[in-house]
Structures are given as structure tokens and as C-alpha cells.
PDB file of C-alpha atoms in Angstrom:
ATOM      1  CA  UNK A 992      39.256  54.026   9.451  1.00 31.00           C
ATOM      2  CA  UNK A 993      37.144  56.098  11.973  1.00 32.00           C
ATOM      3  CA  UNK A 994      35.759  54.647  15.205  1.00 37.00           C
ATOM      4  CA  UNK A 995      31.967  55.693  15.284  1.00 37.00           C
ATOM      5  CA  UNK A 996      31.684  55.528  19.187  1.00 37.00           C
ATOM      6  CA  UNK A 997      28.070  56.338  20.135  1.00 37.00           C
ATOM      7  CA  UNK A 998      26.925  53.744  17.775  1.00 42.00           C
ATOM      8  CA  UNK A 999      30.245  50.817  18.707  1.00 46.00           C
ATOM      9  CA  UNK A1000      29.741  50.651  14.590  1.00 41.00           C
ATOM     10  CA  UNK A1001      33.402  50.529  13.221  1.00 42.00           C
ATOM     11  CA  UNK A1002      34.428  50.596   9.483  1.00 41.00           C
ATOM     12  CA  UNK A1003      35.272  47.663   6.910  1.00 37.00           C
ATOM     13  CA  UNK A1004      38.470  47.041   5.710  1.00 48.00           C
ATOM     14  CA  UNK A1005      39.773  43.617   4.160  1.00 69.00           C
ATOM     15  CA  UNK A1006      39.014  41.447   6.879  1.00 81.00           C
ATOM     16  CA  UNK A1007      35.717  42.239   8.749  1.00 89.00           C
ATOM     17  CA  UNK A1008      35.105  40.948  12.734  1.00 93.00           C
ATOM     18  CA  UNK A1009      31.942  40.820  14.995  1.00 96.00           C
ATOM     19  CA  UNK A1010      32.908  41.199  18.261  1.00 96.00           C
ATOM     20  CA  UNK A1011      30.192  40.636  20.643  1.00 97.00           C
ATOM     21  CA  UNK A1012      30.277  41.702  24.320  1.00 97.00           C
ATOM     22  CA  UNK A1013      27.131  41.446  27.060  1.00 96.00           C
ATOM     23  CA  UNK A1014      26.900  44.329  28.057  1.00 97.00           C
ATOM     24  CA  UNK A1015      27.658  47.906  26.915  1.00 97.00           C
ATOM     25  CA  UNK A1016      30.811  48.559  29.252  1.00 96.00           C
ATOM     26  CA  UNK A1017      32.082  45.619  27.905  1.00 97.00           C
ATOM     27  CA  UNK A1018      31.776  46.756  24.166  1.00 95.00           C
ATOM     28  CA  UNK A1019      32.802  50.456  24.917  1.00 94.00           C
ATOM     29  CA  UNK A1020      36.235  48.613  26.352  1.00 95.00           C
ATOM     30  CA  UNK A1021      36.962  46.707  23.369  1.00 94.00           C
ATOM     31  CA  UNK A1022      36.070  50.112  21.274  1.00 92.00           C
ATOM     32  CA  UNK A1023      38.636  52.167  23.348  1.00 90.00           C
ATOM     33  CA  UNK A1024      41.131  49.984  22.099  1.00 89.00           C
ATOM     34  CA  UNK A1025      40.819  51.147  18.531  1.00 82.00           C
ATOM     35  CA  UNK A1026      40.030  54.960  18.103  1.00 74.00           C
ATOM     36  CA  UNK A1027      41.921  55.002  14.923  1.00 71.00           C
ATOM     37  CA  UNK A1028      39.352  51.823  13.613  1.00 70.00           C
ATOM     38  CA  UNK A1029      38.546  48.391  14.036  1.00 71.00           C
ATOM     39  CA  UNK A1030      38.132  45.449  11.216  1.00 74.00           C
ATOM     40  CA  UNK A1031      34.461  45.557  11.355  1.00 84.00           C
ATOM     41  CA  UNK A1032      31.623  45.800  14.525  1.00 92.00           C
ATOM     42  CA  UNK A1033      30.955  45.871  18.630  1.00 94.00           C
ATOM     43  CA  UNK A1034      27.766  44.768  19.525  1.00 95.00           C
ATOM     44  CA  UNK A1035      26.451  44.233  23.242  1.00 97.00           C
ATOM     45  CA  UNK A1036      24.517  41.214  22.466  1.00 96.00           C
ATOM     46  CA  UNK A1037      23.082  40.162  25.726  1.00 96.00           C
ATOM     47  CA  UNK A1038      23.431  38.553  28.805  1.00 96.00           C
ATOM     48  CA  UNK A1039      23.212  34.969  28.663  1.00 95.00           C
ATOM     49  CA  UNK A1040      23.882  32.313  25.913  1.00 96.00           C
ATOM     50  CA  UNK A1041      20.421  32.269  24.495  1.00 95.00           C
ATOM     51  CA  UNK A1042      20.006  36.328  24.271  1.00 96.00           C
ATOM     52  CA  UNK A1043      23.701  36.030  22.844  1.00 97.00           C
ATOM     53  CA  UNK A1044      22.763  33.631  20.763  1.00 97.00           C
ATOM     54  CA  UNK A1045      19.785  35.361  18.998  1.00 97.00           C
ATOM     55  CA  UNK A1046      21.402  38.994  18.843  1.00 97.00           C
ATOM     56  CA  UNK A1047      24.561  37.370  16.966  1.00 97.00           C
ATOM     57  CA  UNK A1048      22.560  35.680  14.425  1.00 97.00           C
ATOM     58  CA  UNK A1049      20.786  38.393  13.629  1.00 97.00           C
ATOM     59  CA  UNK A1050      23.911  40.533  13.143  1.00 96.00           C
ATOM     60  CA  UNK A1051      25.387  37.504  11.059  1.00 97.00           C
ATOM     61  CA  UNK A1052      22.205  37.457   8.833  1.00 96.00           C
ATOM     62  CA  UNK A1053      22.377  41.286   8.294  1.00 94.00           C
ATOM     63  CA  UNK A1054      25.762  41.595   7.609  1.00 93.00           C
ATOM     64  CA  UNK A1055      28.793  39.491   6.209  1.00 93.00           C
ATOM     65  CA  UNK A1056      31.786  38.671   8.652  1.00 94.00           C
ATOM     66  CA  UNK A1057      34.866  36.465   8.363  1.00 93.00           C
ATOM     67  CA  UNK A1058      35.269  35.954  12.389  1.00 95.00           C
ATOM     68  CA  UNK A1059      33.154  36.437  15.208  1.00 97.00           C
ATOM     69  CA  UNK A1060      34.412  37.370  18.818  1.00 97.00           C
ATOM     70  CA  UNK A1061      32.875  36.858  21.758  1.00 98.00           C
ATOM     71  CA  UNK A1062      34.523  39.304  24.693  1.00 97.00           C
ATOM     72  CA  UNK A1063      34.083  40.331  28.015  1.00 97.00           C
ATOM     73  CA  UNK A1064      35.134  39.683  31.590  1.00 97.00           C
ATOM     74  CA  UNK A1065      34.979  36.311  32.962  1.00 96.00           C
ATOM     75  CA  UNK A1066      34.842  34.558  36.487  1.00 96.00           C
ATOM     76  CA  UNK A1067      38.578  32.745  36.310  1.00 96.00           C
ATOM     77  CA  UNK A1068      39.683  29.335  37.754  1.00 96.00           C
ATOM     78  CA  UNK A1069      42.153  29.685  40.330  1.00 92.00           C
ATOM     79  CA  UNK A1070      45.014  29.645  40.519  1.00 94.00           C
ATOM     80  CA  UNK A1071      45.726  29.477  36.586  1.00 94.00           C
ATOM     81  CA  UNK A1072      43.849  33.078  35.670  1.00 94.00           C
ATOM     82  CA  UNK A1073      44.324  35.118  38.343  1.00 94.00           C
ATOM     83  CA  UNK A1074      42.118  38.505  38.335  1.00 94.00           C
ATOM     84  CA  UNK A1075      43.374  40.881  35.463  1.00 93.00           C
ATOM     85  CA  UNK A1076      44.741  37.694  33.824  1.00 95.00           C
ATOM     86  CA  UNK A1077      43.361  37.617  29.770  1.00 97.00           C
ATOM     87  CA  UNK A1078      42.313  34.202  28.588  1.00 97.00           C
ATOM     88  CA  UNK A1079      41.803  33.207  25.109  1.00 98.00           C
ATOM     89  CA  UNK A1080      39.843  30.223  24.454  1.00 98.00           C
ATOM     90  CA  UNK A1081      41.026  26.970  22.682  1.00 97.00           C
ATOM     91  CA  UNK A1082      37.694  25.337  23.474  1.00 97.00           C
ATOM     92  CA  UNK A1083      34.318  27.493  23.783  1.00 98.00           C
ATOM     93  CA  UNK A1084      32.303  25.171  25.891  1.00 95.00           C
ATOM     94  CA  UNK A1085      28.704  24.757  27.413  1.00 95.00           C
ATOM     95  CA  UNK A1086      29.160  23.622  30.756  1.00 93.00           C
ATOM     96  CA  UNK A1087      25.772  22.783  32.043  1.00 91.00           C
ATOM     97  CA  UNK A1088      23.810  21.848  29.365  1.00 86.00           C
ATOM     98  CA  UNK A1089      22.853  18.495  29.806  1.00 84.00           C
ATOM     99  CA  UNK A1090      21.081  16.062  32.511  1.00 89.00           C
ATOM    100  CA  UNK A1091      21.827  15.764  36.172  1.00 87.00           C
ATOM    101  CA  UNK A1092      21.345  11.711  36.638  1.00 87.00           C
ATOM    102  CA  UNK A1093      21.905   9.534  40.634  1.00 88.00           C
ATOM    103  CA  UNK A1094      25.941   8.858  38.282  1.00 84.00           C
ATOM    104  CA  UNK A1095      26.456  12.523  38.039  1.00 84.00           C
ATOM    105  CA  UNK A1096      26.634  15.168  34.886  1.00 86.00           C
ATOM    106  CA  UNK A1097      25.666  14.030  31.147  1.00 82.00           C
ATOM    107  CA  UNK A1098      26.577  16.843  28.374  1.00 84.00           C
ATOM    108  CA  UNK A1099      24.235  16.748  25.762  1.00 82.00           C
ATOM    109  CA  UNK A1100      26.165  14.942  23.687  1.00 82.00           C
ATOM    110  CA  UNK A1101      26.156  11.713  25.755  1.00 80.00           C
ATOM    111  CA  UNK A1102      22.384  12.042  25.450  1.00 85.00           C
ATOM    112  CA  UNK A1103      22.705  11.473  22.188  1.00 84.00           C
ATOM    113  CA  UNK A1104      22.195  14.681  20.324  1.00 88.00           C
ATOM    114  CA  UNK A1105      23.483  18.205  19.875  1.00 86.00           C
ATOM    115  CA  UNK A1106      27.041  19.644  20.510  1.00 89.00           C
ATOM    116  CA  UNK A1107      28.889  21.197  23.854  1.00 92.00           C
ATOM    117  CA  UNK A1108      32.352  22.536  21.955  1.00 94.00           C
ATOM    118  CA  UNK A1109      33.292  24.614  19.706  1.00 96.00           C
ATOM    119  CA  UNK A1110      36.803  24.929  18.693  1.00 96.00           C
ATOM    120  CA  UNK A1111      38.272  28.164  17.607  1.00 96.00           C
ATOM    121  CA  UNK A1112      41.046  27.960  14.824  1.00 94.00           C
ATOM    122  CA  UNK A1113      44.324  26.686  16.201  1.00 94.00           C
ATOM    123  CA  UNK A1114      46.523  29.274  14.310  1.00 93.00           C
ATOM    124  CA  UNK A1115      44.597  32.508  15.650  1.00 94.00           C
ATOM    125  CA  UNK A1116      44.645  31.082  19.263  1.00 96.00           C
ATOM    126  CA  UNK A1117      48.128  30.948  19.264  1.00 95.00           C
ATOM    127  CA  UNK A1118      48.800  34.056  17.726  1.00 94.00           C
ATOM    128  CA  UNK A1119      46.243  35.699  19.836  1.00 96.00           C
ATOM    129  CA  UNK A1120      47.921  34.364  23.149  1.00 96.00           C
ATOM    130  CA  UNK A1121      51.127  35.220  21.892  1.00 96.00           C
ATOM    131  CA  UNK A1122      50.189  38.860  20.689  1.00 95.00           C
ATOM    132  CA  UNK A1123      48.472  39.614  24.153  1.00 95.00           C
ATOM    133  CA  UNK A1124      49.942  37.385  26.600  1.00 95.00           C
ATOM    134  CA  UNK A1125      46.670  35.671  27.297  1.00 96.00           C
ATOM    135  CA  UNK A1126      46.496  32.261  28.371  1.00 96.00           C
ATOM    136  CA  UNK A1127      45.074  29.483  26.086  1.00 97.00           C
ATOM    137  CA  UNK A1128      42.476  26.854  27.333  1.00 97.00           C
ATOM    138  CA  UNK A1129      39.143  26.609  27.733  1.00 97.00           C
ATOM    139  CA  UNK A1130      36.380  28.960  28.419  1.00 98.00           C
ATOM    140  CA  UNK A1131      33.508  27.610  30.180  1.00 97.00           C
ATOM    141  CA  UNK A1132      29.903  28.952  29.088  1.00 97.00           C
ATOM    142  CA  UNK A1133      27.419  28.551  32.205  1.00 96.00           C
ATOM    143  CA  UNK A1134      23.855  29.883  32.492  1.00 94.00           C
ATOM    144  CA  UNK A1135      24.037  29.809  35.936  1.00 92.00           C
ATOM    145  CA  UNK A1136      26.936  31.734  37.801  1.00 93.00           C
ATOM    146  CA  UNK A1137      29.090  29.340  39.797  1.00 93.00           C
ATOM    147  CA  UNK A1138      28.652  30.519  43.424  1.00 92.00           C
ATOM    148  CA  UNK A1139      30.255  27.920  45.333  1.00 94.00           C
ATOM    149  CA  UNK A1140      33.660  25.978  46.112  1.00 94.00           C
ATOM    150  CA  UNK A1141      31.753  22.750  45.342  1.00 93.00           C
ATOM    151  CA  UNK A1142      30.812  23.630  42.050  1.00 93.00           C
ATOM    152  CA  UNK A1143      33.926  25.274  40.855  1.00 94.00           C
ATOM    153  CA  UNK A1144      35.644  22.344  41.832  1.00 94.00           C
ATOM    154  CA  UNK A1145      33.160  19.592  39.680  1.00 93.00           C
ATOM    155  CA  UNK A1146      33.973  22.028  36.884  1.00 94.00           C
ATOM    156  CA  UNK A1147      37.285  21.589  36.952  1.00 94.00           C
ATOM    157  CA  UNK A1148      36.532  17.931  37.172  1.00 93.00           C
ATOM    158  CA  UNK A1149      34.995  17.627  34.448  1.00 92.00           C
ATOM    159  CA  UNK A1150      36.951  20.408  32.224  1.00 95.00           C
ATOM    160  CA  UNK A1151      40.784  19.762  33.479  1.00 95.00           C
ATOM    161  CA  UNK A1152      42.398  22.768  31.200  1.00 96.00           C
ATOM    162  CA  UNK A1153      39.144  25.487  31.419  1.00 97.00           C
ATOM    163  CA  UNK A1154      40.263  28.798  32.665  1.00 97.00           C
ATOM    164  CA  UNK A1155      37.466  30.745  32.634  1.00 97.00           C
ATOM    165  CA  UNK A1156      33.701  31.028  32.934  1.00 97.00           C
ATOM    166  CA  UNK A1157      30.869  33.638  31.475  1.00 97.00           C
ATOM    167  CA  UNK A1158      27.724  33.070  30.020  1.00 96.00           C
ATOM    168  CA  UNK A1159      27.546  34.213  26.755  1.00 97.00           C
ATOM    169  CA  UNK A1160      31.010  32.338  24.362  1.00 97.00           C
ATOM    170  CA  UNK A1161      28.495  29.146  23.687  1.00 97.00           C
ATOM    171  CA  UNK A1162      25.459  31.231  22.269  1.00 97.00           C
ATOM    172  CA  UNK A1163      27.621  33.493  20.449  1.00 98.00           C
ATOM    173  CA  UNK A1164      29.766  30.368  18.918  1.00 97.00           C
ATOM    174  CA  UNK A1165      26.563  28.604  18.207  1.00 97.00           C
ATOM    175  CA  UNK A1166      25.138  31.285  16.158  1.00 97.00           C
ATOM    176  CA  UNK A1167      28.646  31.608  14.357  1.00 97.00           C
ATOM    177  CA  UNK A1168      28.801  28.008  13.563  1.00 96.00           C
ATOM    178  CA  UNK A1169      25.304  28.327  11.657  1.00 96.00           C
ATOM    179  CA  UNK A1170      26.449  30.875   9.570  1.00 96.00           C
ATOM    180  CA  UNK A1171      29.749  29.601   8.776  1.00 95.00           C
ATOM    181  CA  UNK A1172      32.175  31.589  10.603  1.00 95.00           C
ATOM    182  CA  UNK A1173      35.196  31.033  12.752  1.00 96.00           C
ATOM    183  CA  UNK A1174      34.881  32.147  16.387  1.00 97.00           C
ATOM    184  CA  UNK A1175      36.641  33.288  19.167  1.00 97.00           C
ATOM    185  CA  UNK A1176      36.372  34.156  22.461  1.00 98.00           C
ATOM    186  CA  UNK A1177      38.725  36.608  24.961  1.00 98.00           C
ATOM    187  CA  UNK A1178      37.982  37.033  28.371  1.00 98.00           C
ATOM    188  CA  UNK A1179      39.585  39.460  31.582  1.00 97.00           C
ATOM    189  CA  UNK A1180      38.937  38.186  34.682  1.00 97.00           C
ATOM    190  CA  UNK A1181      37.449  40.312  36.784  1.00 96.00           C
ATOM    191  CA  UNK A1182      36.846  37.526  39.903  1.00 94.00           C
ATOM    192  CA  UNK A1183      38.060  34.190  41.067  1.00 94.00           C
ATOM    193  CA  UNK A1184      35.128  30.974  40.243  1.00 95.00           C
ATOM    194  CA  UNK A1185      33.815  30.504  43.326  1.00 92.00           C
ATOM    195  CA  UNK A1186      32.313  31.892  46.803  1.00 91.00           C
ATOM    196  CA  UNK A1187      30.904  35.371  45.678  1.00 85.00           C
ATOM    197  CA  UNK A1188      32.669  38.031  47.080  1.00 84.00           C
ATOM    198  CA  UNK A1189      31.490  41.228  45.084  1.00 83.00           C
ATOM    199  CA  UNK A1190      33.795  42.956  47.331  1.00 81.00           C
ATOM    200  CA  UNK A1191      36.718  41.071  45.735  1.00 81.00           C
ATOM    201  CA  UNK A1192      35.736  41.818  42.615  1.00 88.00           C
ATOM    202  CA  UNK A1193      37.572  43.997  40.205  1.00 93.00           C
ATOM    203  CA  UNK A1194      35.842  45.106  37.258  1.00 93.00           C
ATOM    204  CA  UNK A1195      36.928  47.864  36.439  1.00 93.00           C
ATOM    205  CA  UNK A1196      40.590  46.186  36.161  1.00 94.00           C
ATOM    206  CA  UNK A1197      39.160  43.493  34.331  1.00 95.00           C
ATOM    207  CA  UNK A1198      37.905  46.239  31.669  1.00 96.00           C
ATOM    208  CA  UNK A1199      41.167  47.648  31.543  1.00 95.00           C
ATOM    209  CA  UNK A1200      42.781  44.131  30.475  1.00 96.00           C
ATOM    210  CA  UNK A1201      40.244  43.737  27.823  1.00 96.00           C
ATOM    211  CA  UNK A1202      40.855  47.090  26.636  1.00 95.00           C
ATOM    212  CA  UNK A1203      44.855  46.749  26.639  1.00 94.00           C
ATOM    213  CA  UNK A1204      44.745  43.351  24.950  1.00 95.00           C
ATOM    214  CA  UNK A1205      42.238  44.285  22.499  1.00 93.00           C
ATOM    215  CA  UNK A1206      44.849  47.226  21.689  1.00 91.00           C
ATOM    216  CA  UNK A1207      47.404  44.202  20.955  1.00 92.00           C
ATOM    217  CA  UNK A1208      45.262  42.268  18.470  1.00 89.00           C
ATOM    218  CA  UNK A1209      45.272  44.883  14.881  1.00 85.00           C
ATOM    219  CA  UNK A1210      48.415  42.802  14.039  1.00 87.00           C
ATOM    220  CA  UNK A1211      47.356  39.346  14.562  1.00 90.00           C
ATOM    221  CA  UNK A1212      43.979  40.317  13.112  1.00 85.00           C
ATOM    222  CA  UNK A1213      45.777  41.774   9.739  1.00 82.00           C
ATOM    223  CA  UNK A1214      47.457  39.249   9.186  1.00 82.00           C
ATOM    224  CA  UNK A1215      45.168  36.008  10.187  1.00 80.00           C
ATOM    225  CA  UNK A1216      44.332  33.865   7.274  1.00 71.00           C
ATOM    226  CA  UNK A1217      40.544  33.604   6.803  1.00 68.00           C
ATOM    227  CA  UNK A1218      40.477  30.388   5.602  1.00 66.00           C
ATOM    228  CA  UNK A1219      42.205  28.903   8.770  1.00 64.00           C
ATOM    229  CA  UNK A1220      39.005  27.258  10.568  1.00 62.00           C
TER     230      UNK A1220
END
């Protein structure tokens, strides 16, 4: 299996994968984890859930995939993913989409329609944690970047066990879920959830993470059973 880099298009064995990043250094981290090949593609799909959203169900309608990753680096809830920390998702989750009433916070769901959570197959999760040493809970999806104590903290009120938040692991499970594939999401963290402090940020270690637990995954990946949703 050859890694064709300038494209991020990787070759298909037995068990094909999307993985879909936001942005290119994302995908060119998860590629450097496999130069001698990778179960299937790496697309940058976008920034945000919608863009994510759109770009992943066009690569879903184009091609045929038995799982679908989101990946990338993440803002991470202190102190239970520290920066550098990987954190694979047991809930994908849209945070803020919903209705701000004088009570507080409705999801969508207590609107009456739609869905908030997707759920990522038990089995791989575990594996996936246990392959990598990433931590397992959920992964927040947020259009707008948390940017203050306050709001990291009614987060965590409202989503005791999430680790992580990005803005793309909602779209890119939402588009999965119409086609009829399991997802998953992976994050690094590359800053606390929070007060932003770009000077405490560390990207470029977050990158790394994703790179070396992307290197981990060949195994679990092998030897996942599709049907497991």
C-alpha cells in the first residue's frame, strides 16, 4: 500500500476509512503516520460543522467507506486532557445547537426535533483508547470557540464526562449517519477550554500526538469488525 502524499489519497485494502481533518496540517499529520499506507482516505474537510458536514457527504456519496473519522486537535477540558493528551470520543456531541431561554440551554432535542449525539461503536472506542492511550469520553462539537471560564464551566455542566471541544466531529458524524456508516472521532489537544491564551498554545505538539497515535491505530483498524455499530 503506497501513501500518495500530495494528494492525502491512500490505497484500499479490506477495510476502507475516511478520515476527515479541518484543515490541511491536520490531514498531513494523520498521513505521516502511515507512509507505508492507510485503509482508505484524508480529506481536510473544512472548518466548522456545516463545511464538515457538506465536504464528508460528498466524499461518502463518491466513494464507499466502512468508518468515517473525524481528527484533529481539540481545545481540552481541564484538568482531565491536559495539552498533548489524545481523546477518543464515546459521544460526538453538538454543544450549542439549540435555544437560549430566561431557564437556561435547550438542545434541540428538547425542542422537539432533530438529534445532538452520536455514539461511536463501543468496541472500537475501547480498542482505540487502549491501542493509543487516549482517553474515552465525550467530544464536544461547538460553532463558536469557547473563550471564557464561564462558558467552559456551563459546558461541563451540562456534559459531566466531555473532554474535548472542536468544531467539526458533529458535521462530520451527521453526514456519516446519513450514509450509514460508523464514526469516530480522535482529538490532540493542543490548548486548555477556556481564557484564550494563543501564547499557551501548543500546536505543533498537539500535531505530533495525532500523528503518534494515528501510528498506533493499523492494528485496531485491521482487526475492527465492520459490523460493530
Amino acid at each position: 500500500m503506497v501513501l500518495q502524499a500530495e494528494e492525502g489519497r491512500l490505497t484500499t485494502p479490506a477495510v476502507r476509512v475516511l478520515v476527515a481533518t479541518a484543515v490541511p496540517a491536520e490531514r498531513d499529520a494523520v498521513a505521516q503516520a502511515f507512509t507505508g499506507g492507510f485503509p482508505g482516505d484524508v480529506l481536510a474537510v473544512g472548518v466548522g460543522p456545516a463545511r464538515a458536514a457538506a465536504t464528508t457527504a460528498t466524499a461518502l456519496a463518491r466513494a464507499s467507506y466502512d468508518l468515517v473519522i473525524s481528527a484533529g486537535i481539540a481545545g481540552g477540558f481541564q484538568p482531565s486532557a491536559p495539552v498533548g493528551s489524545l481523546v477518543v470520543a464515546d459521544e460526538i456531541t453538538a454543544a450549542d445547537l439549540g435555544a437560549e431561554t430566561p431557564d437556561g440551554f435547550l438542545p434541540v432535542t428538547e425542542l422537539g426535533f432533530g438529534t445532538v449525539t452520536h455514539r461511536p461503536p463501543e468496541s472500537l472506542v475501547r480498542d482505540v483508547a487502549a491501542a493509543t492511550g487516549a482517553r474515552a469520553g465525550a467530544v464536544l462539537t461547538v460553532s463558536t470557540v469557547t473563550g471564557t471560564a464561564a462558558r467552559a464551566a456551563a459546558l461541563l455542566d451540562r456534559h459531566p464526562t466531555a473532554l474535548a471541544e472542536a468544531m467539526e466531529g458533529f458535521g462530520v458524524a451527521e453526514a456519516a449517519a446519513a450514509h450509514g456508516v460508523p464514526v469516530l472521532e480522535i482529538r490532540a489537544v493542543s490548548n486548555p477550554v477556556g481564557p484564550r491564551d494563543r501564547a499557551a498554545w501548543r500546536i505543533g505538539d498537539a500535531l505530533a500526538a495525532l500523528t503518534e497515535g494515528f501510528g498506533k491505530l493499523a492494528p485496531v483498524l485491521e482487526s475492527w469488525n465492520r459490523h460493530d455499530r
